[in-house]
């Protein structure tokens, strides 16, 4: 006779950060992400600057981008919020409850 055992699926913060970073990489207006005092300009390393906080089945995402000068900040931030929420929820099945985008700089390209 088979016994049912409860199974768990764990998705690491790094995996969630990589999913979110992929969405950020696609935004041409994002020049870099700040990771503390480190300015990450290599888009392949953006995941290192994405902060993830997991609470039960909800996720909070926080990023500190440097944005191209002249871009309407409120529009790029809202677009990123929607894109990251969609990507992370679709790939993980978890609920993204917050996406905080803290613009820390603008630069001319």
PDB file of C-alpha atoms in Angstrom:
ATOM      1  CA  UNK A   1       0.000   0.000   0.000  1.00  0.00           C
ATOM      2  CA  UNK A   2       1.375   3.451  -0.951  1.00  0.00           C
ATOM      3  CA  UNK A   3       1.496   6.270   1.520  1.00  0.00           C
ATOM      4  CA  UNK A   4       1.014   9.851   0.407  1.00  0.00           C
ATOM      5  CA  UNK A   5       3.811  12.138   1.460  1.00  0.00           C
ATOM      6  CA  UNK A   6       3.632  15.878   1.379  1.00  0.00           C
ATOM      7  CA  UNK A   7       6.031  17.312  -1.162  1.00  0.00           C
ATOM      8  CA  UNK A   8       7.563  20.762  -1.340  1.00  0.00           C
ATOM      9  CA  UNK A   9       8.924  22.828  -4.181  1.00  0.00           C
ATOM     10  CA  UNK A  10      11.558  25.419  -3.292  1.00  0.00           C
ATOM     11  CA  UNK A  11      12.558  28.188  -5.671  1.00  0.00           C
ATOM     12  CA  UNK A  12      15.692  30.022  -4.606  1.00  0.00           C
ATOM     13  CA  UNK A  13      15.901  33.792  -4.334  1.00  0.00           C
ATOM     14  CA  UNK A  14      18.655  33.727  -6.949  1.00  0.00           C
ATOM     15  CA  UNK A  15      16.377  32.021  -9.473  1.00  0.00           C
ATOM     16  CA  UNK A  16      13.629  34.584  -8.839  1.00  0.00           C
ATOM     17  CA  UNK A  17      16.210  37.392  -9.142  1.00  0.00           C
ATOM     18  CA  UNK A  18      17.369  35.993 -12.496  1.00  0.00           C
ATOM     19  CA  UNK A  19      13.782  35.914 -13.788  1.00  0.00           C
ATOM     20  CA  UNK A  20      13.246  39.532 -12.720  1.00  0.00           C
ATOM     21  CA  UNK A  21      16.633  40.584 -14.107  1.00  0.00           C
ATOM     22  CA  UNK A  22      15.704  39.179 -17.503  1.00  0.00           C
ATOM     23  CA  UNK A  23      12.780  41.607 -17.639  1.00  0.00           C
ATOM     24  CA  UNK A  24      15.037  44.489 -16.637  1.00  0.00           C
ATOM     25  CA  UNK A  25      17.633  43.512 -19.262  1.00  0.00           C
ATOM     26  CA  UNK A  26      15.035  43.935 -21.984  1.00  0.00           C
ATOM     27  CA  UNK A  27      14.458  47.596 -21.009  1.00  0.00           C
ATOM     28  CA  UNK A  28      16.828  49.673 -23.151  1.00  0.00           C
ATOM     29  CA  UNK A  29      16.310  52.670 -20.844  1.00  0.00           C
ATOM     30  CA  UNK A  30      17.964  50.966 -17.857  1.00  0.00           C
ATOM     31  CA  UNK A  31      21.699  51.697 -17.962  1.00  0.00           C
ATOM     32  CA  UNK A  32      22.736  49.987 -14.723  1.00  0.00           C
ATOM     33  CA  UNK A  33      21.510  48.598 -11.417  1.00  0.00           C
ATOM     34  CA  UNK A  34      23.034  49.567  -8.102  1.00  0.00           C
ATOM     35  CA  UNK A  35      24.018  46.757  -5.762  1.00  0.00           C
ATOM     36  CA  UNK A  36      24.917  48.654  -2.619  1.00  0.00           C
ATOM     37  CA  UNK A  37      27.898  50.728  -3.738  1.00  0.00           C
ATOM     38  CA  UNK A  38      28.547  48.557  -6.791  1.00  0.00           C
ATOM     39  CA  UNK A  39      27.210  49.835 -10.100  1.00  0.00           C
ATOM     40  CA  UNK A  40      26.319  46.839 -12.266  1.00  0.00           C
ATOM     41  CA  UNK A  41      26.462  47.791 -15.948  1.00  0.00           C
ATOM     42  CA  UNK A  42      26.808  44.235 -17.300  1.00  0.00           C
ATOM     43  CA  UNK A  43      23.194  43.299 -17.992  1.00  0.00           C
ATOM     44  CA  UNK A  44      24.081  39.612 -17.555  1.00  0.00           C
ATOM     45  CA  UNK A  45      24.936  40.385 -13.913  1.00  0.00           C
ATOM     46  CA  UNK A  46      21.814  42.443 -13.148  1.00  0.00           C
ATOM     47  CA  UNK A  47      20.395  39.554 -11.113  1.00  0.00           C
ATOM     48  CA  UNK A  48      23.028  40.245  -8.441  1.00  0.00           C
ATOM     49  CA  UNK A  49      21.427  43.659  -7.806  1.00  0.00           C
ATOM     50  CA  UNK A  50      17.816  42.446  -7.547  1.00  0.00           C
ATOM     51  CA  UNK A  51      16.623  42.134  -3.954  1.00  0.00           C
ATOM     52  CA  UNK A  52      14.062  39.408  -3.251  1.00  0.00           C
ATOM     53  CA  UNK A  53      12.042  38.971  -0.063  1.00  0.00           C
ATOM     54  CA  UNK A  54       9.873  35.847   0.146  1.00  0.00           C
ATOM     55  CA  UNK A  55       6.950  35.654   2.596  1.00  0.00           C
ATOM     56  CA  UNK A  56       5.049  32.363   2.414  1.00  0.00           C
ATOM     57  CA  UNK A  57       3.641  32.481  -1.145  1.00  0.00           C
ATOM     58  CA  UNK A  58       4.251  36.193  -1.758  1.00  0.00           C
ATOM     59  CA  UNK A  59       7.329  37.888  -3.170  1.00  0.00           C
ATOM     60  CA  UNK A  60       8.594  41.452  -2.806  1.00  0.00           C
ATOM     61  CA  UNK A  61      11.122  42.700  -5.370  1.00  0.00           C
ATOM     62  CA  UNK A  62      13.337  45.760  -4.967  1.00  0.00           C
ATOM     63  CA  UNK A  63      15.688  47.293  -7.529  1.00  0.00           C
ATOM     64  CA  UNK A  64      17.802  50.450  -7.742  1.00  0.00           C
ATOM     65  CA  UNK A  65      18.199  51.382 -11.414  1.00  0.00           C
ATOM     66  CA  UNK A  66      20.171  54.099 -13.167  1.00  0.00           C
ATOM     67  CA  UNK A  67      17.995  55.283 -16.052  1.00  0.00           C
ATOM     68  CA  UNK A  68      18.820  56.914 -19.362  1.00  0.00           C
ATOM     69  CA  UNK A  69      18.454  60.711 -19.197  1.00  0.00           C
ATOM     70  CA  UNK A  70      15.316  62.051 -20.878  1.00  0.00           C
ATOM     71  CA  UNK A  71      13.140  58.987 -20.256  1.00  0.00           C
ATOM     72  CA  UNK A  72       9.872  59.633 -18.361  1.00  0.00           C
ATOM     73  CA  UNK A  73      10.766  57.935 -15.086  1.00  0.00           C
ATOM     74  CA  UNK A  74       7.200  57.233 -13.974  1.00  0.00           C
ATOM     75  CA  UNK A  75       6.460  55.440 -17.259  1.00  0.00           C
ATOM     76  CA  UNK A  76       9.563  53.230 -17.300  1.00  0.00           C
ATOM     77  CA  UNK A  77       9.059  52.335 -13.624  1.00  0.00           C
ATOM     78  CA  UNK A  78       5.406  51.385 -14.131  1.00  0.00           C
ATOM     79  CA  UNK A  79       6.286  49.374 -17.244  1.00  0.00           C
ATOM     80  CA  UNK A  80       8.998  47.509 -15.303  1.00  0.00           C
ATOM     81  CA  UNK A  81       6.641  46.805 -12.416  1.00  0.00           C
ATOM     82  CA  UNK A  82       4.045  45.260 -14.708  1.00  0.00           C
ATOM     83  CA  UNK A  83       6.600  43.263 -16.695  1.00  0.00           C
ATOM     84  CA  UNK A  84       8.414  41.869 -13.644  1.00  0.00           C
ATOM     85  CA  UNK A  85       5.154  40.945 -11.915  1.00  0.00           C
ATOM     86  CA  UNK A  86       3.944  39.095 -14.997  1.00  0.00           C
ATOM     87  CA  UNK A  87       7.223  37.246 -15.602  1.00  0.00           C
ATOM     88  CA  UNK A  88       7.839  36.167 -12.007  1.00  0.00           C
ATOM     89  CA  UNK A  89       4.245  35.102 -11.335  1.00  0.00           C
ATOM     90  CA  UNK A  90       4.047  33.154 -14.596  1.00  0.00           C
ATOM     91  CA  UNK A  91       7.315  31.284 -14.033  1.00  0.00           C
ATOM     92  CA  UNK A  92       7.028  30.615 -10.285  1.00  0.00           C
ATOM     93  CA  UNK A  93       3.312  30.447  -9.541  1.00  0.00           C
ATOM     94  CA  UNK A  94       3.931  32.741  -6.584  1.00  0.00           C
ATOM     95  CA  UNK A  95       2.226  36.085  -6.005  1.00  0.00           C
ATOM     96  CA  UNK A  96       4.303  39.235  -6.411  1.00  0.00           C
ATOM     97  CA  UNK A  97       2.912  41.560  -3.760  1.00  0.00           C
ATOM     98  CA  UNK A  98       5.384  44.435  -4.175  1.00  0.00           C
ATOM     99  CA  UNK A  99       7.815  45.724  -6.757  1.00  0.00           C
ATOM    100  CA  UNK A 100       9.739  48.724  -5.487  1.00  0.00           C
ATOM    101  CA  UNK A 101      11.744  50.602  -8.099  1.00  0.00           C
ATOM    102  CA  UNK A 102      14.021  53.195  -6.526  1.00  0.00           C
ATOM    103  CA  UNK A 103      15.617  55.276  -9.294  1.00  0.00           C
ATOM    104  CA  UNK A 104      19.039  56.292  -7.986  1.00  0.00           C
ATOM    105  CA  UNK A 105      20.430  58.078 -11.014  1.00  0.00           C
ATOM    106  CA  UNK A 106      20.027  59.296 -14.564  1.00  0.00           C
ATOM    107  CA  UNK A 107      22.813  59.351 -17.156  1.00  0.00           C
ATOM    108  CA  UNK A 108      23.167  60.548 -20.715  1.00  0.00           C
ATOM    109  CA  UNK A 109      24.095  57.829 -23.162  1.00  0.00           C
TER     110      UNK A 109
END
